[in-house]
Short mmCIF file of C-alpha atoms and ligand atoms in Angstrom, two decimals:
data_model
loop_
_atom_site.label_atom_id
_atom_site.label_comp_id
_atom_site.label_asym_id
_atom_site.label_seq_id
_atom_site.Cartn_x
_atom_site.Cartn_y
_atom_site.Cartn_z
CA MET A 1 -8.06 -36.08 -3.45
CA GLY A 2 -11.07 -34.43 -2.87
CA VAL A 3 -11.03 -30.67 -1.61
CA PRO A 4 -13.35 -29.54 1.25
CA GLU A 5 -16.76 -27.78 -0.22
CA PHE A 6 -15.64 -24.92 1.68
CA ARG A 7 -13.85 -23.57 4.77
CA ILE A 8 -15.06 -20.22 6.19
CA ARG A 9 -15.50 -18.54 9.78
CA ASP A 10 -19.35 -18.69 10.32
CA PRO A 11 -21.75 -19.96 7.97
CA GLY A 12 -24.67 -17.83 10.00
CA LEU A 13 -22.93 -14.67 9.04
CA ALA A 14 -24.83 -15.46 5.30
CA GLY A 15 -27.89 -12.90 5.52
CA LYS A 16 -25.79 -9.91 6.78
CA GLY A 17 -23.38 -10.66 3.79
CA ARG A 18 -26.30 -11.07 1.32
CA VAL A 19 -27.23 -7.40 2.16
CA SER A 20 -24.01 -6.25 1.53
CA ILE A 21 -23.51 -7.74 -1.73
CA GLU A 22 -26.76 -6.29 -2.71
CA TRP A 23 -25.07 -3.11 -1.74
CA ALA A 24 -22.10 -3.44 -3.70
CA GLU A 25 -24.73 -4.64 -6.57
CA MET A 26 -26.42 -1.46 -6.41
CA HIS A 27 -22.93 0.26 -7.14
CA MET A 28 -21.76 -2.26 -9.90
CA PRO A 29 -24.04 -1.42 -12.98
CA VAL A 30 -21.52 -1.86 -15.71
CA LEU A 31 -20.98 -5.69 -14.23
CA LEU A 32 -24.29 -6.52 -13.76
CA GLU A 33 -25.11 -5.28 -17.15
CA LEU A 34 -22.56 -7.61 -18.61
CA ARG A 35 -23.98 -10.28 -16.23
CA ARG A 36 -27.42 -10.26 -17.81
CA ILE A 37 -25.84 -9.76 -21.26
CA TYR A 38 -24.33 -13.40 -21.21
CA SER A 39 -26.29 -15.15 -18.47
CA ALA A 40 -28.83 -16.83 -21.14
CA ALA A 41 -25.25 -18.00 -23.30
CA LYS A 42 -23.88 -19.68 -20.11
CA PRO A 43 -20.57 -19.14 -21.90
CA LEU A 44 -18.42 -20.57 -19.32
CA LYS A 45 -20.45 -23.96 -18.84
CA GLY A 46 -18.50 -26.75 -17.51
CA LEU A 47 -15.67 -24.62 -16.79
CA LYS A 48 -13.66 -24.58 -13.16
CA ILE A 49 -12.28 -21.06 -12.46
CA SER A 50 -10.13 -20.65 -9.19
CA ALA A 51 -9.44 -17.31 -7.81
CA CYS A 52 -7.26 -15.66 -5.31
CA LEU A 53 -9.08 -12.33 -4.55
CA HIS A 54 -10.00 -10.46 -1.26
CA VAL A 55 -13.34 -11.66 -0.30
CA THR A 56 -15.41 -8.61 -0.68
CA LYS A 57 -18.82 -7.77 -1.32
CA GLU A 58 -17.36 -6.34 -4.58
CA THR A 59 -15.49 -9.84 -5.43
CA ALA A 60 -18.68 -11.62 -4.46
CA VAL A 61 -20.55 -9.83 -7.31
CA LEU A 62 -17.75 -10.99 -10.10
CA VAL A 63 -17.95 -14.70 -8.81
CA GLU A 64 -21.59 -14.69 -8.58
CA THR A 65 -21.40 -13.42 -12.21
CA LEU A 66 -19.04 -16.23 -13.40
CA LYS A 67 -21.35 -18.67 -11.75
CA GLU A 68 -24.24 -17.40 -13.45
CA TRP A 69 -22.14 -17.71 -16.74
CA GLY A 70 -21.98 -21.43 -15.84
CA ALA A 71 -18.50 -22.10 -14.26
CA GLU A 72 -17.95 -23.69 -10.80
CA VAL A 73 -15.82 -21.42 -8.49
CA TYR A 74 -13.43 -21.88 -6.51
CA LEU A 75 -12.18 -18.85 -4.06
CA ALA A 76 -9.19 -18.39 -2.00
CA PRO A 77 -8.16 -14.95 -0.12
CA SER A 78 -5.53 -12.66 -1.56
CA ASN A 79 -4.70 -11.67 1.85
CA PRO A 80 -4.84 -13.27 5.33
CA LEU A 81 -6.52 -10.08 6.85
CA SER A 82 -8.99 -8.51 3.86
CA THR A 83 -11.78 -11.38 4.20
CA GLN A 84 -15.22 -10.07 4.78
CA ASP A 85 -16.19 -13.09 7.00
CA GLU A 86 -20.40 -12.51 6.37
CA VAL A 87 -19.67 -11.93 2.84
CA ALA A 88 -17.49 -15.42 2.26
CA ALA A 89 -20.77 -17.04 4.29
CA ALA A 90 -23.31 -15.46 1.60
CA LEU A 91 -20.95 -17.07 -1.01
CA VAL A 92 -21.18 -20.21 0.41
CA GLU A 93 -24.63 -20.22 0.75
CA SER A 94 -25.00 -19.47 -3.09
CA GLY A 95 -22.86 -22.49 -3.84
CA ILE A 96 -19.52 -20.96 -4.36
CA HIS A 97 -16.63 -22.88 -3.02
CA VAL A 98 -14.54 -20.34 -0.42
CA TYR A 99 -11.71 -21.01 1.77
CA ALA A 100 -11.35 -17.83 3.71
CA TRP A 101 -11.78 -16.18 6.74
CA ARG A 102 -10.42 -12.74 8.30
CA GLY A 103 -7.44 -13.89 10.61
CA MET A 104 -5.71 -16.67 9.01
CA THR A 105 -2.22 -17.45 9.99
CA GLY A 106 0.50 -17.88 7.07
CA ASP A 107 0.04 -21.73 7.14
CA GLU A 108 -3.91 -21.49 6.54
CA TYR A 109 -3.70 -18.89 3.80
CA TRP A 110 -1.30 -21.04 1.72
CA TRP A 111 -3.44 -24.14 2.43
CA ALA A 112 -6.16 -22.15 1.03
CA ILE A 113 -4.38 -20.91 -1.92
CA LYS A 114 -3.23 -24.65 -2.48
CA THR A 115 -6.58 -25.79 -2.32
CA VAL A 116 -7.76 -23.77 -4.87
CA ALA A 117 -4.82 -24.52 -7.40
CA SER A 118 -5.34 -28.40 -6.69
CA ILE A 119 -8.88 -28.52 -8.17
CA GLU A 120 -7.18 -28.72 -11.67
CA PRO A 121 -9.03 -25.63 -12.85
CA ASP A 122 -9.48 -24.33 -16.49
CA ILE A 123 -9.02 -20.93 -15.91
CA ILE A 124 -7.50 -18.83 -12.69
CA ILE A 125 -7.92 -15.23 -11.56
CA ASP A 126 -5.31 -13.92 -8.91
CA ASP A 127 -4.35 -10.65 -7.37
CA GLY A 128 -0.87 -10.27 -6.55
CA GLY A 129 0.48 -13.45 -8.04
CA ASP A 130 0.60 -15.91 -5.23
CA LEU A 131 -1.72 -18.20 -7.46
CA HIS A 132 0.13 -17.74 -10.22
CA ALA A 133 3.26 -18.62 -8.64
CA THR A 134 1.84 -21.74 -6.76
CA MET A 135 0.54 -23.20 -10.17
CA HIS A 136 4.12 -22.77 -11.56
CA LYS A 137 6.09 -24.35 -8.45
CA HIS A 138 3.83 -26.93 -7.24
CA TYR A 139 0.94 -27.88 -9.99
CA VAL A 140 3.02 -27.63 -13.54
CA GLU A 141 0.73 -30.41 -15.32
CA ALA A 142 -2.36 -28.60 -14.06
CA ALA A 143 -1.05 -25.41 -15.03
CA LYS A 144 -0.08 -26.59 -18.59
CA LYS A 145 -3.62 -27.52 -19.29
CA LEU A 146 -4.89 -24.03 -18.25
CA LYS A 147 -6.75 -22.44 -20.96
CA GLY A 148 -5.01 -19.13 -18.95
CA GLY A 149 -5.23 -16.75 -15.95
CA THR A 150 -5.96 -13.28 -15.35
CA GLU A 151 -4.21 -10.79 -13.11
CA GLU A 152 -5.70 -7.72 -10.83
CA THR A 153 -2.61 -6.10 -9.76
CA THR A 154 0.73 -4.28 -10.60
CA THR A 155 2.53 -6.41 -8.54
CA GLY A 156 1.00 -9.74 -9.76
CA VAL A 157 1.95 -8.31 -13.11
CA ILE A 158 5.60 -7.55 -12.15
CA ARG A 159 5.87 -11.23 -11.02
CA LEU A 160 4.27 -12.82 -14.21
CA ARG A 161 6.56 -11.09 -16.40
CA ALA A 162 9.36 -12.01 -14.36
CA LEU A 163 8.35 -15.54 -14.88
CA GLU A 164 7.61 -14.52 -18.94
CA ARG A 165 11.03 -13.27 -19.44
CA GLN A 166 12.67 -16.60 -17.95
CA GLY A 167 10.57 -18.58 -20.64
CA LYS A 168 8.99 -20.29 -17.63
CA LEU A 169 5.40 -18.94 -18.11
CA LEU A 170 3.02 -22.08 -18.58
CA TYR A 171 -0.10 -20.50 -19.83
CA PRO A 172 -1.50 -17.02 -21.32
CA VAL A 173 -2.51 -14.15 -18.68
CA PHE A 174 -4.34 -11.42 -19.43
CA ALA A 175 -2.57 -8.41 -17.07
CA VAL A 176 -6.21 -6.90 -16.18
CA ASN A 177 -4.07 -4.24 -14.05
CA ASN A 178 -3.14 -2.62 -17.39
CA ALA A 179 -6.32 -1.96 -18.68
CA LEU A 180 -6.79 1.73 -18.77
CA THR A 181 -10.20 1.60 -17.34
CA LYS A 182 -8.82 -0.38 -14.01
CA PHE A 183 -5.62 1.47 -13.21
CA LEU A 184 -6.47 5.03 -13.64
CA PHE A 185 -9.38 4.64 -11.62
CA ASP A 186 -8.81 1.61 -9.04
CA ASN A 187 -5.11 1.82 -8.47
CA ARG A 188 -5.70 5.84 -8.20
CA TYR A 189 -9.20 6.98 -7.24
CA GLY A 190 -10.06 3.79 -5.57
CA THR A 191 -6.76 3.44 -3.38
CA GLY A 192 -6.74 7.31 -3.04
CA GLN A 193 -10.13 7.28 -1.18
CA SER A 194 -9.92 3.75 0.66
CA THR A 195 -6.28 4.42 2.25
CA VAL A 196 -7.77 7.65 3.50
CA ASP A 197 -10.68 5.57 4.73
CA GLY A 198 -8.32 2.82 6.48
CA VAL A 199 -6.24 5.27 8.46
CA LEU A 200 -9.37 7.29 9.47
CA ARG A 201 -11.23 4.43 10.42
CA ALA A 202 -8.08 2.92 12.23
CA THR A 203 -7.18 6.17 13.87
CA ASN A 204 -9.91 8.88 13.72
CA ILE A 205 -7.19 11.60 13.66
CA LEU A 206 -7.40 14.75 12.20
CA LEU A 207 -5.48 14.94 9.06
CA ALA A 208 -5.78 18.65 8.35
CA GLY A 209 -2.43 20.21 8.84
CA LYS A 210 -0.65 16.93 9.43
CA THR A 211 2.34 16.26 7.20
CA VAL A 212 1.75 12.95 5.38
CA VAL A 213 4.71 10.99 3.68
CA VAL A 214 3.56 9.26 0.61
CA ALA A 215 6.29 6.54 -0.74
CA GLY A 216 5.99 5.95 -4.34
CA TYR A 217 4.58 8.41 -6.64
CA GLY A 218 2.81 5.60 -9.30
CA TRP A 219 -0.85 5.24 -9.75
CA VAL A 220 -1.84 4.16 -6.21
CA GLY A 221 0.96 6.84 -4.58
CA ARG A 222 -0.82 9.60 -6.71
CA GLY A 223 -4.12 8.94 -5.77
CA ILE A 224 -3.36 8.66 -2.09
CA ALA A 225 -1.40 12.19 -2.30
CA MET A 226 -3.76 14.03 -3.89
CA ARG A 227 -6.74 12.55 -1.49
CA MET A 228 -4.60 13.29 1.42
CA ARG A 229 -4.25 16.95 0.14
CA GLY A 230 -7.65 17.27 -0.18
CA MET A 231 -8.47 16.44 3.53
CA GLY A 232 -5.96 19.26 3.90
CA ALA A 233 -2.85 17.67 4.61
CA ARG A 234 0.98 18.84 3.73
CA VAL A 235 1.70 15.92 1.32
CA ILE A 236 5.46 14.84 0.78
CA VAL A 237 6.52 12.28 -1.84
CA THR A 238 9.31 10.11 -1.84
CA GLU A 239 10.27 8.46 -5.42
CA VAL A 240 13.08 6.78 -6.95
CA ASP A 241 12.15 7.40 -10.58
CA PRO A 242 13.32 10.58 -11.56
CA ILE A 243 10.44 11.17 -13.99
CA ARG A 244 7.63 10.71 -11.54
CA ALA A 245 9.22 12.80 -9.05
CA LEU A 246 9.41 15.67 -11.38
CA GLU A 247 5.36 14.75 -12.00
CA ALA A 248 5.22 14.85 -8.00
CA VAL A 249 7.27 18.29 -8.03
CA MET A 250 4.90 19.76 -10.60
CA ASP A 251 1.68 18.79 -9.20
CA GLY A 252 2.89 20.62 -5.94
CA PHE A 253 3.61 18.31 -3.83
CA THR A 254 7.03 18.64 -1.99
CA VAL A 255 9.63 15.47 -2.67
CA MET A 256 12.73 14.33 -0.56
CA LYS A 257 14.54 11.53 0.10
CA MET A 258 12.97 9.30 2.73
CA ASP A 259 16.16 9.90 5.04
CA GLU A 260 14.85 13.60 5.62
CA ALA A 261 11.08 12.96 5.57
CA ALA A 262 11.49 10.51 8.07
CA LYS A 263 12.10 13.08 10.60
CA ILE A 264 9.22 15.25 9.48
CA GLY A 265 6.41 13.19 8.61
CA ASP A 266 3.26 12.67 11.29
CA ILE A 267 2.01 9.76 8.93
CA PHE A 268 3.73 7.50 6.86
CA ILE A 269 1.93 5.48 3.94
CA THR A 270 3.88 3.36 1.42
CA ALA A 271 2.76 2.61 -2.01
CA THR A 272 5.85 1.38 -4.01
CA GLY A 273 5.32 -2.66 -4.48
CA ASN A 274 8.96 -2.80 -3.27
CA ILE A 275 10.56 -4.02 -0.32
CA ASN A 276 12.47 -2.18 2.48
CA VAL A 277 11.24 1.33 1.59
CA ILE A 278 10.99 2.60 5.30
CA THR A 279 13.37 0.44 7.64
CA ARG A 280 15.47 0.54 11.06
CA LYS A 281 17.36 4.15 10.24
CA HIS A 282 13.93 5.82 9.68
CA PHE A 283 12.18 4.50 12.46
CA GLU A 284 15.44 5.48 14.85
CA VAL A 285 14.43 9.04 13.57
CA MET A 286 10.62 9.48 13.52
CA LYS A 287 8.56 11.73 15.82
CA ASN A 288 7.49 10.36 18.65
CA GLY A 289 3.60 9.32 17.77
CA ALA A 290 4.35 8.95 13.95
CA ILE A 291 1.72 6.72 12.24
CA LEU A 292 2.91 3.90 9.40
CA ALA A 293 0.82 2.25 6.85
CA ASN A 294 1.25 0.38 3.73
CA ALA A 295 -1.14 0.43 0.86
CA GLY A 296 1.35 -1.31 -1.55
CA HIS A 297 0.33 -5.21 -2.00
CA PHE A 298 2.81 -7.26 0.18
CA ASN A 299 3.73 -6.47 3.80
CA VAL A 300 7.17 -5.96 2.93
CA GLU A 301 7.39 -2.17 2.48
CA ILE A 302 7.60 -1.22 6.14
CA ASN A 303 10.37 -3.57 7.73
CA VAL A 304 8.00 -4.51 10.50
CA LYS A 305 10.62 -7.22 11.71
CA GLU A 306 13.23 -4.49 12.64
CA LEU A 307 10.38 -2.50 14.05
CA GLU A 308 9.78 -5.38 16.16
CA GLU A 309 13.10 -6.23 17.28
CA MET A 310 13.71 -2.28 18.22
CA ALA A 311 10.88 -2.26 20.06
CA VAL A 312 10.91 -2.63 24.17
CA ARG A 313 7.09 -2.88 24.35
CA LYS A 314 4.39 -3.71 21.81
CA ARG A 315 0.75 -3.72 22.52
CA ASN A 316 -2.65 -2.85 20.48
CA VAL A 317 -4.17 0.19 21.30
CA ARG A 318 -6.89 0.06 18.74
CA PRO A 319 -8.22 -1.99 16.49
CA ASN A 320 -5.72 -2.30 13.57
CA VAL A 321 -3.30 0.03 15.52
CA THR A 322 -0.09 -1.41 17.02
CA GLU A 323 1.89 0.75 19.39
CA TYR A 324 5.85 -0.02 19.34
CA THR A 325 7.98 1.86 22.04
CA MET A 326 11.39 2.75 21.14
CA PRO A 327 14.18 2.18 23.69
CA ASP A 328 14.52 6.05 24.08
CA GLY A 329 10.61 6.45 24.74
CA ARG A 330 9.13 7.42 21.67
CA LYS A 331 6.22 5.58 20.46
CA LEU A 332 5.69 4.74 16.88
CA TYR A 333 2.03 3.17 15.76
CA LEU A 334 1.86 0.89 12.73
CA LEU A 335 -1.70 0.41 11.06
CA ALA A 336 -2.94 -3.14 9.76
CA GLU A 337 0.34 -5.07 10.81
CA GLY A 338 1.67 -3.23 7.57
CA ARG A 339 -0.80 -4.89 5.43
CA LEU A 340 -2.98 -3.31 2.90
CA VAL A 341 -4.37 -0.76 5.03
CA ASN A 342 -7.07 0.07 2.77
CA LEU A 343 -8.42 -3.56 2.90
CA VAL A 344 -7.76 -4.34 6.60
CA ALA A 345 -8.53 -1.46 8.46
CA ALA A 346 -11.53 -0.33 5.64
CA GLU A 347 -13.41 -2.03 3.09
CA GLY A 348 -11.30 -1.71 0.02
CA HIS A 349 -11.90 0.42 -2.75
CA PRO A 350 -15.67 1.42 -3.32
CA SER A 351 -18.14 -0.61 -5.40
CA GLU A 352 -17.73 2.06 -8.23
CA VAL A 353 -14.15 1.35 -9.10
CA MET A 354 -14.59 -2.17 -8.40
CA ASP A 355 -17.42 -2.16 -11.46
CA MET A 356 -14.37 -1.12 -14.00
CA SER A 357 -11.76 -3.40 -12.77
CA PHE A 358 -14.09 -6.56 -12.29
CA SER A 359 -15.89 -6.03 -15.23
CA ASN A 360 -12.85 -5.93 -17.30
CA GLN A 361 -11.65 -9.63 -15.43
CA ALA A 362 -15.26 -10.79 -16.49
CA LEU A 363 -14.41 -9.60 -20.28
CA ALA A 364 -10.78 -11.17 -19.74
CA VAL A 365 -12.41 -14.76 -18.19
CA LEU A 366 -15.02 -14.83 -21.09
CA ARG A 367 -12.03 -14.14 -23.82
CA LEU A 368 -9.83 -16.97 -22.15
CA ALA A 369 -12.71 -19.67 -22.34
CA LYS A 370 -13.08 -18.73 -26.01
CA GLU A 371 -9.68 -18.57 -27.35
CA GLY A 372 -7.14 -19.42 -24.34
CA GLU A 373 -6.09 -22.60 -25.70
CA LYS A 374 -4.91 -20.93 -28.82
CA LEU A 375 -2.82 -17.98 -27.27
CA PRO A 376 0.50 -18.88 -26.36
CA PRO A 377 1.79 -18.24 -23.35
CA LYS A 378 2.55 -14.95 -22.55
CA VAL A 379 1.44 -11.66 -20.67
CA TYR A 380 -1.20 -9.99 -22.75
CA GLY A 381 -2.66 -6.46 -22.42
CA VAL A 382 -6.16 -5.66 -22.57
CA PRO A 383 -7.66 -4.93 -25.87
CA ARG A 384 -8.74 -1.17 -26.49
CA GLU A 385 -12.15 -2.25 -27.29
CA GLN A 386 -12.58 -4.16 -23.92
CA ASP A 387 -11.41 -0.75 -22.58
CA GLU A 388 -13.49 1.49 -24.71
CA LEU A 389 -16.79 -0.87 -23.69
CA VAL A 390 -16.01 -0.73 -19.94
CA ALA A 391 -15.59 3.16 -20.22
CA ARG A 392 -18.83 3.55 -22.53
CA LEU A 393 -20.78 1.18 -20.50
CA LYS A 394 -19.49 3.50 -17.36
CA LEU A 395 -20.63 6.75 -18.55
CA LYS A 396 -24.01 5.19 -19.73
CA SER A 397 -24.97 4.26 -16.24
CA MET A 398 -23.81 7.57 -15.20
CA GLY A 399 -26.14 9.08 -17.71
CA ILE A 400 -23.25 11.21 -19.41
CA GLU A 401 -23.28 11.71 -23.25
CA ILE A 402 -20.37 12.41 -24.84
CA ASP A 403 -19.29 13.63 -28.55
CA GLU A 404 -18.94 11.48 -31.48
CA LEU A 405 -16.03 12.47 -34.52
CA THR A 406 -18.00 13.27 -37.47
CA ASP A 407 -17.12 12.15 -41.01
CA GLU A 408 -15.43 14.92 -41.78
CA GLN A 409 -13.19 15.10 -38.50
CA ARG A 410 -12.34 11.35 -38.96
CA GLU A 411 -11.24 12.22 -42.32
CA TYR A 412 -8.95 15.37 -41.24
CA LEU A 413 -7.57 13.17 -38.33
CA SER A 414 -6.35 10.61 -40.78
CA ARG A 415 -4.38 13.26 -43.08
CA TRP A 416 -0.87 14.11 -43.15
CA GLU A 417 -0.86 17.15 -45.53
P1 LIG B 1 3.49 1.76 -9.90
O1 LIG B 1 4.39 1.18 -11.06
O2 LIG B 1 2.45 2.92 -10.78
O3 LIG B 1 4.24 2.77 -8.76
C1 LIG B 1 4.77 2.50 -7.87
C2 LIG B 1 5.90 3.50 -7.63
O4 LIG B 1 6.77 3.47 -6.50
C3 LIG B 1 6.92 3.97 -9.04
O5 LIG B 1 6.79 4.90 -9.38
C4 LIG B 1 8.18 3.26 -8.26
O6 LIG B 1 9.43 4.10 -9.23
C5 LIG B 1 8.34 3.74 -7.11
N1 LIG B 1 9.04 3.08 -6.17
C6 LIG B 1 9.56 1.81 -6.12
N2 LIG B 1 10.77 1.76 -5.35
C7 LIG B 1 10.56 2.86 -4.68
C8 LIG B 1 11.35 3.06 -3.13
N3 LIG B 1 12.15 2.73 -2.80
N4 LIG B 1 10.99 4.42 -2.73
C9 LIG B 1 9.99 5.29 -3.43
N5 LIG B 1 9.30 5.14 -4.62
C10 LIG B 1 9.77 4.06 -5.26
O7 LIG B 1 2.58 0.88 -8.99
P2 LIG B 1 1.01 1.16 -8.29
O8 LIG B 1 0.01 0.88 -9.60
O9 LIG B 1 1.14 2.62 -8.08
O10 LIG B 1 1.25 0.14 -7.46
C11 LIG B 1 2.05 0.04 -6.15
C12 LIG B 1 1.66 -1.07 -5.01
O11 LIG B 1 0.26 -1.01 -4.77
C13 LIG B 1 1.39 -2.58 -5.77
O12 LIG B 1 2.17 -3.15 -5.03
C14 LIG B 1 0.12 -2.68 -6.41
O13 LIG B 1 0.54 -4.01 -6.63
C15 LIG B 1 -0.50 -2.23 -5.04
N6 LIG B 1 -1.76 -1.95 -5.37
C16 LIG B 1 -2.71 -2.05 -4.23
C17 LIG B 1 -4.04 -1.42 -4.17
C18 LIG B 1 -4.96 -1.50 -2.86
O14 LIG B 1 -5.99 -1.85 -3.21
N7 LIG B 1 -4.12 -1.30 -1.96
C19 LIG B 1 -4.48 -1.53 -5.34
C20 LIG B 1 -3.95 -1.34 -6.53
C21 LIG B 1 -2.68 -1.55 -6.53
N1 LIG B 2 -8.97 -4.55 -4.14
C1 LIG B 2 -8.98 -3.41 -3.80
N2 LIG B 2 -10.42 -2.74 -3.12
C2 LIG B 2 -10.84 -4.18 -3.26
C3 LIG B 2 -12.17 -4.49 -3.18
N3 LIG B 2 -12.94 -3.54 -3.14
N4 LIG B 2 -12.82 -5.62 -3.38
C4 LIG B 2 -11.81 -6.34 -3.91
N5 LIG B 2 -10.31 -6.11 -4.37
C5 LIG B 2 -9.89 -4.89 -3.93
#
């Protein structure tokens, strides 16, 4: 059965979307350089690529690169609320098959993912693992024929490793998230800045002097903690991993259990990739006016169902801000429905970091096109040479030169005596 050419909010927004994509291109020099290098060879000619990514101006630069290299691209969203409708329109105008609009229902979201899964793709690109899971559950024969896939984020890599552990992974996958030039920059500086941006666009509150509780001190959590401190907030970190908790302490943050932090925080931001990090017992003790946001991939970190059950009143007070009145009159404010606050209330990571993340995606896709069929179904890291290439191109684009090892230094470092 054929699939529709596209389904988006409004094709008339294409002009606005194109200007936005051009703005992103201006700040994504590495990906544009790669696009130029491989453009003439058309290394993806004849290949169908299905992607499940946040439909943003930065994603546009990636998928238009893949198209320039010869691929036919099908794009579903990675979250029902993160699509930039004007970007979707511009992409459709340039010949990408897009199935996304901001504010999709759950059913519409899964319809879009199934649509891009159903076209018998050669390669898939995912952010969060929903497309990989769909291929493994509903399109098994097509999955077996895939050259391979890539995965953009920590949560998706965790799901793929679970498939691999059970011996059920059907194709090779490059864990793009695990490239150093991805997680050290995207997860940390990208989410750090764009989460502050999302909280501010939604609330316009003063951060200086506020107590911000960050749950999880992984790469995302430490970026948020660092940037919130930079805005003058007092930052409390909660963790379950003793080593990361210790790092947070020695980075100068206050560390305590969420049960204690819940009583004193003004703003709570989850970044764990885990479920039920903030629940009923925490809502019960929070201060009047407390603000709750999530930066982890799925909307499972703050238990929104329990918040809804407890509330005697619920209303939207500003775009992306829902007020819940508790039985004792306290008001709690949930941002972006508990979904990724940086992508729903702001525009996601700045283009400069997506430049590196998506250059890694593009290079991983090239590798799968070339040798995916020969790779056993496993979760692969990104080779060091790829990381170094992306870092070198990024430094070059910034006009920064670094030293090189002399022969003498190289020889010295290779000796044990
Ligand atoms: P990570 O594994 O580096 O860090 C997660 C941390 O959370 C770990 O240190 C872990 O010990 C801690 N943790 C787990 N359960 C916890 C709990 N109950 N309480 C407190 N801490 C707990 O992962 P990461 O790269 O930092 O990613 C975190 C999440 O953010 C993932 O879901 C990832 O996919 C997502 N992510 C979002 C964006 C974005 O744009 N918003 C960008 C990158 C990653
Ligand atoms: N994830 C986080 N920020 C993003 C962005 N700007 N575009 C696509 N995916 C993202």
